[in-house]
Amino acid sequence: MKLGAIEAGGTKFICGIGDEDGKVMERISIPTTTPDETIGQVLEFFRSKEINAMGIGSFGPVDLDKNSDTYGYITSTPKPHWAQCNLVGEIQKHIQVPVAFDTDVNAAALGEMEWGAAKGLDSCIYMTVGTGIGVGAITEGKLLHGLTHPEMGHILVRRHPEDSFAGNCPYHRDCLEGMAAGPALEKRWGQKGIELADRPEVWELQAYYLAQALVNYILILSPKKMVIGGGVMKQEHLFPMVRQQVISQLNGYVQRSQLTEDNIENYIVPPALGDNAGLCGALALAKTLKS
Amino acid sequence: MKLGAIEAGGTKFICGIGDEDGKVMERISIPTTTPDETIGQVLEFFRSKEINAMGIGSFGPVDLDKNSDTYGYITSTPKPHWAQCNLVGEIQKHIQVPVAFDTDVNAAALGEMEWGAAKGLDSCIYMTVGTGIGVGAITEGKLLHGLTHPEMGHILVRRHPEDSFAGNCPYHRDCLEGMAAGPALEKRWGQKGIELADRPEVWELQAYYLAQALVNYILILSPKKMVIGGGVMKQEHLFPMVRQQVISQLNGYVQRSQLTEDNIENYIVPPALGDNAGLCGALALAKTLKS
């Protein structure tokens, strides 16, 4: 079975052809400009590829309600040209195969469960910390949806007592994304994260906010694995700091071996699929159409 | 089919006999003293009742992992005599029927979905605000479990700028339960909640913390209904205040009709099963054993 996969991001669309084992045979990266132009190039790539099914993991917010008139749309994004874009519809107009559609982070969570860090488990979260903060989740073996898809990047966090940065989320100002996404880092410290690598105070603060979010995800979702990727997490020294803060903030309340000093490095982990997490996630979505 | 139900609480055990339609034919309340005494009286009640299955919703933390040696135990509770109590085992020793076991709040969530405020939906949360704060959840049609059962009452919240109360959670001090459960109310204001009914500043603050928790639950779980019960919520004027705060704290970020001024009173609601939510929840658990 030949599967098509699209990781639809705000900067680029990554398209690929793969199989049910998560093997990617071919891939291409297309800049995200206007829907006409970008989707046009996507269609060009898939033309004559003879795929059997397609998975799309997209930046959001997206409409995932199959009973809705705008199912398959990117909805209220501030990204110019893309609000109310009928992404699934435009693709299905030209490629007549079944399409599975979800958020980029839900797709990545599914990919990590199928072939990556959460293999064999029935729950996990996948968090990306980059231009924004997004989180996808699997609970009881299923991708988590409800009223809409989760928007966990915007949870309310308590401010670090020594942090006077106002926060830059246009909706909530100092929510998690407003305090800890890449642009918040840059605005607070006046330099990009990558240029701040040797300043421990930057990463202590960053770990404080990320850990606080993870603690709340643990208390609410109780996932069996937490996978964290995205540009900001390329600062690998962040991982041990975040793990330490999670243990200290939980303060022994949840008594599971995964949450101990000895084991937490196998609980809070980078994506096993690395930069392929998103594309493989879209493949994993396509694979769900088989059953 | 005759179903047995136990709502095992820290103050009392409510036992009942009911049917698959949630109808309770008989009920009894037994004070929670020592396991020997209390469970002895529970067994006495069920003797000769000839039930076909039993559901137990219990105060926690409990071990719900069927592969664990301590499955069915109340585990690390600070409640004297009850830590490491083999609740399910003791009952099954004497009553040879299948037993479904979960937290009291997960049971109540299931009851509200089966026969109450969340009927017909595939997701909801049930929150109780009383001596402690507990929350159960259903996502994608299933009771939410993971590494363990959720412990959402202990999420970290941001302090109200005018609130100097230190918080009284022994683990986290100023987590949600430490700031907003009944004992926190009493300690902060020097009187029981019921005696503070006419002091608006008490409930403004209370609504602030509860709404903050609900906002984070919405962003993380995206439930289709939020049911809130427990002693503190008997102050019915709290509901409109909490709803208002939820709208204001979300600030339009999640665009669903349920979260608008016009509809939120049907989204954040008291239990339709009232004080029977726990017992009916245990019945609903028992009912799951049928399939």
Coordinates of C-alpha atoms in Angstrom, one line a residue:
Chain A
M1 CA 0.0 0.0 0.0
K2 CA 1.3 3.4 -1.0
L3 CA 0.5 6.2 1.4
G4 CA 0.7 9.9 0.9
A5 CA 1.6 12.2 3.8
I6 CA 1.5 16.0 4.3
E7 CA 2.9 17.8 7.2
A8 CA 1.2 21.2 6.6
G9 CA 3.2 23.8 8.6
G10 CA 3.1 27.6 8.8
T11 CA 6.5 27.8 7.2
K12 CA 6.6 24.8 4.9
F13 CA 4.5 21.9 3.7
I14 CA 6.5 18.6 3.8
C15 CA 5.0 16.0 1.4
G16 CA 6.0 12.4 1.3
I17 CA 5.3 9.0 0.0
G18 CA 5.6 6.1 2.4
D19 CA 4.4 2.7 3.4
E20 CA 2.6 1.2 6.4
D21 CA 5.8 0.6 8.2
G22 CA 6.5 4.3 8.4
K23 CA 9.2 4.1 5.7
V24 CA 9.4 7.3 3.7
M25 CA 10.4 6.6 0.1
E26 CA 10.3 10.2 -1.2
R27 CA 9.8 13.6 0.3
I28 CA 9.7 17.2 -0.7
S29 CA 9.5 20.6 1.1
I30 CA 7.3 23.3 -0.3
P31 CA 7.3 26.9 1.2
T32 CA 4.0 28.0 2.7
T33 CA 3.1 31.1 0.7
T34 CA -0.5 31.4 -0.4
P35 CA -3.0 28.5 -0.5
D36 CA -3.3 28.6 -4.3
E37 CA 0.5 28.4 -4.8
T38 CA 1.4 26.0 -2.0
I39 CA -1.5 23.6 -2.5
G40 CA -0.8 23.8 -6.3
Q41 CA 2.7 22.5 -5.7
V42 CA 1.5 19.9 -3.3
L43 CA -0.9 18.6 -6.0
E44 CA 1.9 18.7 -8.6
F45 CA 4.0 16.5 -6.3
F46 CA 1.3 13.9 -5.8
R47 CA 0.2 13.8 -9.4
S48 CA 0.8 10.3 -10.9
K49 CA 2.1 8.9 -7.6
E50 CA -0.9 6.5 -7.4
I51 CA -1.3 6.6 -3.7
N52 CA -4.1 4.6 -1.9
A53 CA -4.7 6.9 1.0
M54 CA -3.5 10.2 2.4
G55 CA -2.8 11.6 5.8
I56 CA -2.6 15.3 6.6
G57 CA -1.3 16.8 9.8
S58 CA -1.9 20.5 9.7
F59 CA -1.1 23.7 11.7
G60 CA -4.3 25.0 13.2
P61 CA -6.8 25.7 14.4
V62 CA -8.5 23.3 12.1
D63 CA -12.1 22.0 12.0
L64 CA -12.1 18.2 12.7
D65 CA -15.8 17.8 13.1
K66 CA -17.0 15.6 10.2
N67 CA -20.6 16.9 10.6
S68 CA -19.5 20.5 10.2
D69 CA -19.7 22.5 6.9
T70 CA -16.1 23.6 7.4
Y71 CA -14.6 20.1 8.1
G72 CA -11.1 20.0 6.8
Y73 CA -10.6 23.7 6.9
I74 CA -7.8 25.7 8.6
T75 CA -10.1 28.1 10.5
S76 CA -9.2 31.2 12.4
T77 CA -5.4 31.3 11.9
P78 CA -3.8 34.7 12.0
K79 CA -1.5 33.6 9.2
P80 CA -2.2 35.8 6.1
H81 CA -4.2 34.1 3.3
W82 CA -4.8 30.9 5.3
A83 CA -7.8 31.6 7.4
Q84 CA -10.9 29.6 6.3
C85 CA -8.7 27.6 3.8
N86 CA -10.5 24.4 2.7
L87 CA -7.3 22.4 2.8
V88 CA -8.8 18.9 2.7
G89 CA -11.4 19.9 0.1
E90 CA -8.9 21.4 -2.3
I91 CA -6.8 18.3 -2.1
Q92 CA -9.6 15.9 -2.5
K93 CA -10.9 17.8 -5.5
H94 CA -7.8 16.6 -7.4
I95 CA -6.7 13.4 -5.6
Q96 CA -9.5 11.0 -5.2
V97 CA -8.3 8.9 -2.2
P98 CA -9.5 8.8 1.4
V99 CA -7.9 11.5 3.5
A100 CA -7.3 11.4 7.3
F101 CA -7.0 14.8 8.7
D102 CA -5.8 16.0 12.1
T103 CA -3.6 18.6 13.8
D104 CA 0.1 18.4 13.1
V105 CA 0.8 17.6 16.8
N106 CA -1.9 14.9 17.0
A107 CA -0.4 13.4 13.9
A108 CA 3.1 13.5 15.4
A109 CA 1.8 11.8 18.6
L110 CA 0.3 9.0 16.5
G111 CA 3.5 8.6 14.6
E112 CA 5.5 8.4 17.8
M113 CA 3.1 5.8 19.1
E114 CA 3.1 3.8 15.9
W115 CA 6.9 3.8 15.2
G116 CA 8.7 5.9 17.8
A117 CA 9.2 6.8 21.4
A118 CA 5.7 5.7 22.6
K119 CA 5.6 2.4 20.6
G120 CA 3.6 -0.3 22.4
L121 CA 1.9 2.2 24.7
D122 CA -1.8 3.3 24.6
S123 CA -1.2 6.9 25.7
C124 CA 1.3 9.7 25.1
I125 CA 1.6 13.4 24.4
Y126 CA 3.7 15.0 21.7
M127 CA 4.6 18.6 22.4
T128 CA 6.4 20.9 20.1
V129 CA 8.1 24.1 21.3
G130 CA 9.0 26.4 18.5
T131 CA 7.3 29.4 16.9
G132 CA 4.3 28.3 18.9
I133 CA 3.6 25.6 21.4
G134 CA 1.4 22.8 20.3
V135 CA 0.5 19.5 22.0
G136 CA -1.2 16.4 20.6
A137 CA -2.4 13.6 22.8
I138 CA -3.4 10.0 22.7
T139 CA -5.5 8.7 25.5
E140 CA -6.8 5.1 25.9
G141 CA -5.4 4.3 22.5
K142 CA -7.2 7.1 20.6
L143 CA -6.3 10.6 19.4
L144 CA -7.8 13.1 21.8
H145 CA -10.6 15.2 20.5
G146 CA -13.6 16.7 22.1
L147 CA -15.4 20.0 21.7
T148 CA -12.5 20.7 19.4
H149 CA -8.9 19.6 19.3
P150 CA -6.9 20.4 22.4
E151 CA -5.1 23.7 22.6
M152 CA -2.7 22.9 25.4
G153 CA -0.1 25.3 24.3
H154 CA -2.2 28.1 25.7
I155 CA -2.8 26.8 29.3
L156 CA -2.5 29.4 32.0
V157 CA 0.8 29.2 33.9
R158 CA 2.1 30.8 37.1
R159 CA 4.7 33.4 36.5
H160 CA 8.2 32.9 37.8
P161 CA 8.7 35.4 40.7
E162 CA 11.8 36.9 39.0
D163 CA 10.3 37.1 35.5
S164 CA 8.9 40.5 34.5
F165 CA 8.3 39.7 30.8
A166 CA 4.7 40.6 30.0
G167 CA 4.2 37.7 27.7
N168 CA 3.3 37.9 24.0
C169 CA 0.2 35.8 23.3
P170 CA -2.3 38.0 21.6
Y171 CA -5.2 36.2 23.4
H172 CA -3.8 35.6 26.9
R173 CA -0.6 37.5 27.1
D174 CA 1.2 35.4 29.6
C175 CA -0.1 31.9 28.9
L176 CA 2.4 29.1 28.3
E177 CA 2.9 30.0 24.6
G178 CA 3.1 33.7 25.5
M179 CA 5.9 33.0 28.0
A180 CA 7.9 30.1 26.6
A181 CA 7.6 29.7 22.8
G182 CA 10.5 30.8 20.6
P183 CA 9.3 34.3 20.0
A184 CA 8.7 34.9 23.7
L185 CA 12.3 33.8 24.4
E186 CA 13.6 36.1 21.8
K187 CA 11.5 39.1 23.0
R188 CA 12.4 38.5 26.7
W189 CA 16.1 38.2 26.2
G190 CA 16.7 40.3 23.0
Q191 CA 18.4 37.4 21.2
K192 CA 17.3 34.2 19.5
G193 CA 17.4 31.1 21.6
I194 CA 20.3 29.6 19.7
E195 CA 22.4 32.7 20.6
L196 CA 21.6 32.3 24.3
A197 CA 22.8 28.7 24.6
D198 CA 25.5 29.5 27.2
R199 CA 23.3 31.5 29.5
P200 CA 22.0 29.2 32.2
E201 CA 19.4 31.7 33.6
V202 CA 17.6 31.6 30.2
W203 CA 17.2 27.9 30.3
E204 CA 16.3 27.7 34.0
L205 CA 13.4 30.0 33.4
Q206 CA 12.4 28.1 30.2
A207 CA 12.5 24.8 32.1
Y208 CA 10.4 26.3 34.9
Y209 CA 7.6 27.1 32.4
L210 CA 7.8 23.9 30.4
A211 CA 7.9 21.7 33.5
Q212 CA 4.9 23.5 34.9
A213 CA 3.0 22.7 31.8
L214 CA 4.1 19.0 31.8
V215 CA 3.1 18.7 35.5
N216 CA -0.4 19.9 34.6
Y217 CA -0.5 17.5 31.6
I218 CA 0.5 14.7 33.9
L219 CA -2.1 15.5 36.5
I220 CA -4.8 15.9 33.9
L221 CA -4.0 13.3 31.2
S222 CA -1.6 10.9 33.0
P223 CA 0.2 10.0 29.7
K224 CA 2.5 7.0 29.6
K225 CA 5.2 8.9 27.7
M226 CA 5.9 12.6 27.0
V227 CA 7.6 13.4 23.7
I228 CA 8.9 16.9 23.3
G229 CA 10.3 18.3 20.0
G230 CA 10.5 21.5 18.1
G231 CA 13.2 24.1 17.5
V232 CA 13.6 25.3 21.1
M233 CA 14.2 21.7 22.3
K234 CA 17.3 21.5 20.0
Q235 CA 18.9 22.9 23.1
E236 CA 19.4 19.5 24.5
H237 CA 20.6 20.7 27.9
L238 CA 17.0 21.7 28.4
F239 CA 15.8 18.1 28.9
P240 CA 17.6 17.3 32.2
M241 CA 16.5 20.7 33.5
V242 CA 12.9 20.2 32.6
R243 CA 12.9 16.6 34.1
Q244 CA 14.3 17.9 37.3
Q245 CA 11.7 20.6 37.6
V246 CA 8.9 18.2 36.9
I247 CA 10.0 16.0 39.8
S248 CA 10.4 18.9 42.1
Q249 CA 7.1 20.6 41.2
L250 CA 5.2 17.3 41.5
N251 CA 6.8 16.8 44.8
G252 CA 6.1 13.0 45.0
Y253 CA 2.4 13.3 44.6
V254 CA 2.0 10.9 41.7
Q255 CA 3.8 7.7 42.8
R256 CA 4.8 6.0 39.7
S257 CA 8.2 4.6 38.9
Q258 CA 8.4 6.6 35.7
L259 CA 8.4 9.8 37.7
T260 CA 11.5 9.1 39.7
E261 CA 15.0 10.4 39.4
D262 CA 16.1 7.0 38.0
N263 CA 13.5 6.7 35.3
I264 CA 12.3 10.1 34.2
E265 CA 14.8 10.3 31.4
N266 CA 12.8 7.5 29.7
Y267 CA 9.6 9.3 30.4
I268 CA 10.2 12.8 29.1
V269 CA 12.0 12.3 25.8
P270 CA 12.8 13.8 22.4
P271 CA 11.0 12.4 19.4
A272 CA 12.4 9.0 18.3
L273 CA 11.5 9.9 14.8
G274 CA 13.4 13.2 15.0
D275 CA 12.5 15.7 12.4
N276 CA 10.4 13.0 10.6
A277 CA 7.9 12.9 13.5
G278 CA 5.4 15.2 11.6
L279 CA 5.7 13.4 8.3
C280 CA 5.6 10.0 9.8
G281 CA 2.6 11.1 11.8
A282 CA 0.8 12.0 8.6
L283 CA 1.7 8.5 7.3
A284 CA 0.3 7.0 10.5
L285 CA -2.9 9.0 10.0
A286 CA -3.2 7.6 6.4
K287 CA -2.6 4.1 7.8
T288 CA -5.7 4.5 10.1
L289 CA -7.8 4.6 6.9
K290 CA -7.0 1.0 6.2
S291 CA -9.0 -0.4 9.0
Chain B
M1 CA -30.2 -7.6 36.1
K2 CA -29.6 -6.5 39.7
L3 CA -26.5 -4.4 40.2
G4 CA -24.7 -3.5 43.3
A5 CA -23.1 -0.1 43.7
I6 CA -20.7 1.4 46.3
E7 CA -19.7 5.0 46.5
A8 CA -16.7 4.7 48.8
G9 CA -16.0 8.1 50.4
G10 CA -13.7 9.3 53.1
T11 CA -16.7 10.2 55.3
K12 CA -19.2 7.6 54.3
F13 CA -19.7 4.6 52.1
I14 CA -23.0 4.7 50.2
C15 CA -24.2 1.3 49.1
G16 CA -27.1 0.7 46.8
I17 CA -29.0 -1.8 44.7
G18 CA -30.1 -0.6 41.3
D19 CA -30.7 -1.6 37.7
E20 CA -29.3 -0.9 34.2
D21 CA -31.5 2.1 33.8
G22 CA -29.8 3.8 36.8
K23 CA -32.8 3.3 39.0
V24 CA -31.8 2.9 42.7
M25 CA -34.1 0.5 44.5
E26 CA -32.4 0.6 47.9
R27 CA -29.6 2.5 49.5
I28 CA -27.8 2.8 52.8
S29 CA -25.1 5.1 54.2
I30 CA -22.3 3.6 56.4
P31 CA -19.8 5.8 58.2
T32 CA -16.2 5.4 57.1
T33 CA -14.3 4.3 60.3
T34 CA -11.9 1.5 59.9
P35 CA -11.7 -0.9 56.9
D36 CA -12.7 -3.9 59.1
E37 CA -15.8 -2.2 60.5
T38 CA -16.9 -0.3 57.4
I39 CA -16.3 -3.1 54.9
G40 CA -17.9 -5.5 57.4
Q41 CA -21.1 -3.4 57.3
V42 CA -21.0 -3.1 53.5
L43 CA -20.8 -6.9 53.2
E44 CA -23.7 -7.2 55.6
F45 CA -25.8 -5.0 53.4
F46 CA -25.1 -6.9 50.3
R47 CA -25.5 -10.4 51.9
S48 CA -28.5 -12.2 50.3
K49 CA -29.1 -9.4 47.8
E50 CA -28.2 -11.7 44.9
I51 CA -26.7 -9.1 42.7
N52 CA -25.2 -10.0 39.3
A53 CA -22.4 -7.4 39.2
M54 CA -20.9 -4.6 41.4
G55 CA -19.5 -1.2 40.6
I56 CA -17.2 0.6 43.1
G57 CA -16.3 4.3 42.8
S58 CA -13.7 5.0 45.5
F59 CA -11.8 7.9 47.1
G60 CA -8.2 7.7 46.2
P61 CA -5.5 7.4 45.2
V62 CA -6.4 3.9 44.0
D63 CA -4.6 1.3 42.0
L64 CA -6.5 0.7 38.8
D65 CA -3.8 -1.3 37.0
K66 CA -5.1 -4.8 36.5
N67 CA -1.6 -6.1 36.1
S68 CA -0.5 -4.8 39.4
D69 CA -0.2 -6.7 42.7
T70 CA -2.1 -4.0 44.4
Y71 CA -5.0 -3.7 41.9
G72 CA -8.2 -2.7 43.7
Y73 CA -6.3 -1.1 46.6
I74 CA -6.7 2.3 48.1
T75 CA -3.0 3.2 48.1
S76 CA -1.3 6.2 49.7
T77 CA -4.2 8.0 51.3
P78 CA -3.4 10.1 54.4
K79 CA -6.7 8.9 55.8
P80 CA -5.9 6.8 59.0
H81 CA -6.3 3.0 58.6
W82 CA -7.1 3.2 54.9
A83 CA -3.7 3.3 53.2
Q84 CA -3.0 0.1 51.3
C85 CA -6.5 -1.2 52.0
N86 CA -7.4 -4.0 49.6
L87 CA -10.9 -2.8 49.0
V88 CA -11.9 -4.8 45.9
G89 CA -10.2 -7.9 47.3
E90 CA -12.0 -7.8 50.6
I91 CA -15.3 -7.4 48.9
Q92 CA -14.7 -10.1 46.3
K93 CA -13.6 -12.5 49.0
H94 CA -17.2 -12.6 50.2
I95 CA -19.3 -11.6 47.2
Q96 CA -18.5 -13.6 44.1
V97 CA -19.6 -11.3 41.3
P98 CA -17.6 -9.3 38.8
V99 CA -16.5 -6.0 40.2
A100 CA -15.8 -2.8 38.2
F101 CA -13.5 -0.4 40.1
D102 CA -12.6 3.2 39.5
T103 CA -12.2 6.5 41.3
D104 CA -15.4 8.1 42.7
V105 CA -15.1 11.0 40.3
N106 CA -14.5 8.8 37.2
A107 CA -17.6 6.8 38.3
A108 CA -19.6 10.0 38.6
A109 CA -18.5 11.2 35.2
L110 CA -19.7 7.9 33.8
G111 CA -23.0 8.1 35.6
E112 CA -23.6 11.6 34.3
M113 CA -22.8 10.4 30.8
E114 CA -25.1 7.4 31.1
W115 CA -28.1 9.1 32.7
G116 CA -27.3 12.7 33.5
A117 CA -26.0 16.0 32.3
A118 CA -23.7 14.5 29.6
K119 CA -26.1 12.0 28.2
G120 CA -25.6 11.4 24.5
L121 CA -22.1 12.9 24.5
D122 CA -18.8 11.1 24.2
S123 CA -16.8 13.3 26.5
C124 CA -17.2 15.2 29.8
I125 CA -15.6 15.9 33.1
Y126 CA -17.1 15.6 36.5
M127 CA -15.5 17.8 39.2
T128 CA -16.3 17.7 42.8
V129 CA -15.3 20.6 45.1
G130 CA -15.6 19.7 48.7
T131 CA -13.2 18.4 51.3
G132 CA -10.8 17.9 48.4
I133 CA -11.1 18.6 44.7
G134 CA -11.3 15.6 42.4
V135 CA -12.0 15.3 38.7
G136 CA -13.0 12.4 36.6
A137 CA -13.1 12.5 32.8
I138 CA -14.4 10.7 29.8
T139 CA -12.6 11.2 26.5
E140 CA -13.5 9.7 23.2
G141 CA -16.2 7.7 25.0
K142 CA -13.9 6.1 27.5
L143 CA -13.0 6.7 31.1
L144 CA -9.6 8.5 31.2
H145 CA -6.7 6.5 32.6
G146 CA -3.1 6.5 31.8
L147 CA 0.0 6.1 33.9
T148 CA -2.5 6.2 36.7
H149 CA -5.9 7.9 37.2
P150 CA -5.9 11.7 36.7
E151 CA -5.2 13.9 39.7
M152 CA -6.6 17.1 38.3
G153 CA -7.5 18.6 41.6
H154 CA -3.8 19.2 42.2
I155 CA -3.0 21.2 39.1
L156 CA -0.8 24.3 39.6
V157 CA -2.7 27.5 39.4
R158 CA -1.7 31.2 39.3
R159 CA -2.3 33.0 42.5
H160 CA -4.8 35.8 42.5
P161 CA -2.8 39.1 42.9
E162 CA -4.7 40.0 46.1
D163 CA -4.7 36.6 47.7
S164 CA -2.0 36.1 50.3
F165 CA -3.3 32.8 51.7
A166 CA -0.4 30.3 51.6
G167 CA -2.4 27.3 50.5
N168 CA -2.9 24.1 52.4
C169 CA -2.0 21.2 50.2
P170 CA 0.6 19.1 52.0
Y171 CA 2.3 18.3 48.7
H172 CA 2.1 21.5 46.7
R173 CA 0.8 24.1 49.1
D174 CA -0.9 26.4 46.6
C175 CA -2.1 24.1 44.0
L176 CA -5.9 24.2 43.1
E177 CA -6.9 22.0 46.0
G178 CA -4.7 23.9 48.3
M179 CA -6.3 27.2 47.3
A180 CA -9.9 26.3 46.6
A181 CA -11.2 23.2 48.4
G182 CA -13.5 23.6 51.3
P183 CA -10.7 23.4 54.0
A184 CA -8.7 26.1 52.1
L185 CA -11.8 28.4 52.1
E186 CA -12.3 27.9 55.8
K187 CA -8.7 28.5 56.6
R188 CA -8.4 31.6 54.5
W189 CA -11.5 33.3 55.8
G190 CA -11.7 31.8 59.3
Q191 CA -15.3 30.5 58.7
K192 CA -16.9 27.7 56.9
G193 CA -18.1 28.3 53.3
I194 CA -21.7 28.1 54.3
E195 CA -21.3 30.9 56.8
L196 CA -19.6 33.1 54.2
A197 CA -22.5 32.9 51.7
D198 CA -23.2 36.7 51.7
R199 CA -19.6 37.9 51.2
P200 CA -19.0 38.4 47.5
E201 CA -15.3 38.7 47.8
V202 CA -15.1 35.1 49.0
W203 CA -16.9 33.8 45.9
E204 CA -15.1 36.1 43.4
L205 CA -11.8 34.6 44.6
Q206 CA -13.3 31.1 44.6
A207 CA -14.6 31.6 41.0
Y208 CA -11.2 32.9 39.9
Y209 CA -9.5 29.6 40.9
L210 CA -12.1 27.2 39.8
A211 CA -12.5 29.0 36.4
Q212 CA -8.7 28.9 35.9
A213 CA -8.8 25.1 36.4
L214 CA -11.7 24.8 34.0
V215 CA -9.9 26.8 31.4
N216 CA -6.9 24.5 31.6
Y217 CA -9.2 21.5 31.4
I218 CA -10.9 22.9 28.4
L219 CA -7.5 23.7 26.7
I220 CA -6.2 20.2 27.5
L221 CA -9.2 17.9 27.3
S222 CA -11.7 19.8 25.3
P223 CA -14.7 18.1 27.1
K224 CA -18.2 18.5 25.6
K225 CA -19.7 19.1 29.1
M226 CA -18.4 20.1 32.5
V227 CA -20.3 18.9 35.4
I228 CA -19.4 20.4 38.8
G229 CA -20.7 19.1 42.1
G230 CA -19.6 18.8 45.7
G231 CA -20.4 20.6 48.9
V232 CA -18.8 24.0 48.0
M233 CA -20.9 24.1 44.8
K234 CA -24.1 24.1 46.9
Q235 CA -23.4 27.9 46.8
E236 CA -25.3 28.1 43.6
H237 CA -24.4 31.7 43.0
L238 CA -20.9 30.4 42.2
F239 CA -22.0 28.9 38.9
P240 CA -22.6 32.2 37.0
M241 CA -19.4 33.7 38.5
V242 CA -17.4 30.7 37.4
R243 CA -18.9 30.7 33.9
Q244 CA -18.2 34.4 33.5
Q245 CA -14.6 34.0 34.6
V246 CA -14.1 31.1 32.2
I247 CA -15.2 33.2 29.2
S248 CA -13.1 36.1 30.3
Q249 CA -9.9 34.0 30.9
L250 CA -10.3 32.1 27.6
N251 CA -10.7 35.5 25.9
G252 CA -12.3 34.1 22.8
Y253 CA -9.4 31.7 22.0
V254 CA -11.6 28.5 21.6
Q255 CA -14.3 29.4 19.2
R256 CA -17.2 27.1 20.0
S257 CA -20.8 28.1 20.5
Q258 CA -20.8 26.2 23.9
L259 CA -18.3 28.8 25.2
T260 CA -20.3 31.9 24.5
E261 CA -22.3 34.1 26.9
D262 CA -25.5 32.7 25.5
N263 CA -24.7 29.0 25.9
I264 CA -22.2 28.5 28.7
E265 CA -24.9 27.9 31.3
N266 CA -25.6 24.6 29.4
Y267 CA -21.9 23.8 29.3
I268 CA -20.8 24.3 32.9
V269 CA -23.6 22.7 34.9
P270 CA -24.4 21.0 38.2
P271 CA -24.8 17.2 38.3
A272 CA -28.2 16.2 36.8
L273 CA -28.1 13.3 39.1
G274 CA -27.6 15.6 42.1
D275 CA -26.4 13.8 45.2
N276 CA -27.0 10.5 43.5
A277 CA -24.2 11.1 40.9
G278 CA -21.7 9.0 42.9
L279 CA -24.0 6.1 43.5
C280 CA -25.4 6.1 40.0
G281 CA -21.8 6.3 38.7
A282 CA -21.0 3.1 40.6
L283 CA -24.1 1.6 39.0
A284 CA -22.9 2.7 35.6
L285 CA -19.5 1.1 36.3
A286 CA -21.3 -2.2 37.2
K287 CA -23.3 -1.9 34.0
T288 CA -20.0 -1.9 31.9
L289 CA -19.4 -5.4 33.1
K290 CA -22.3 -6.6 31.0
S291 CA -20.6 -6.1 27.7

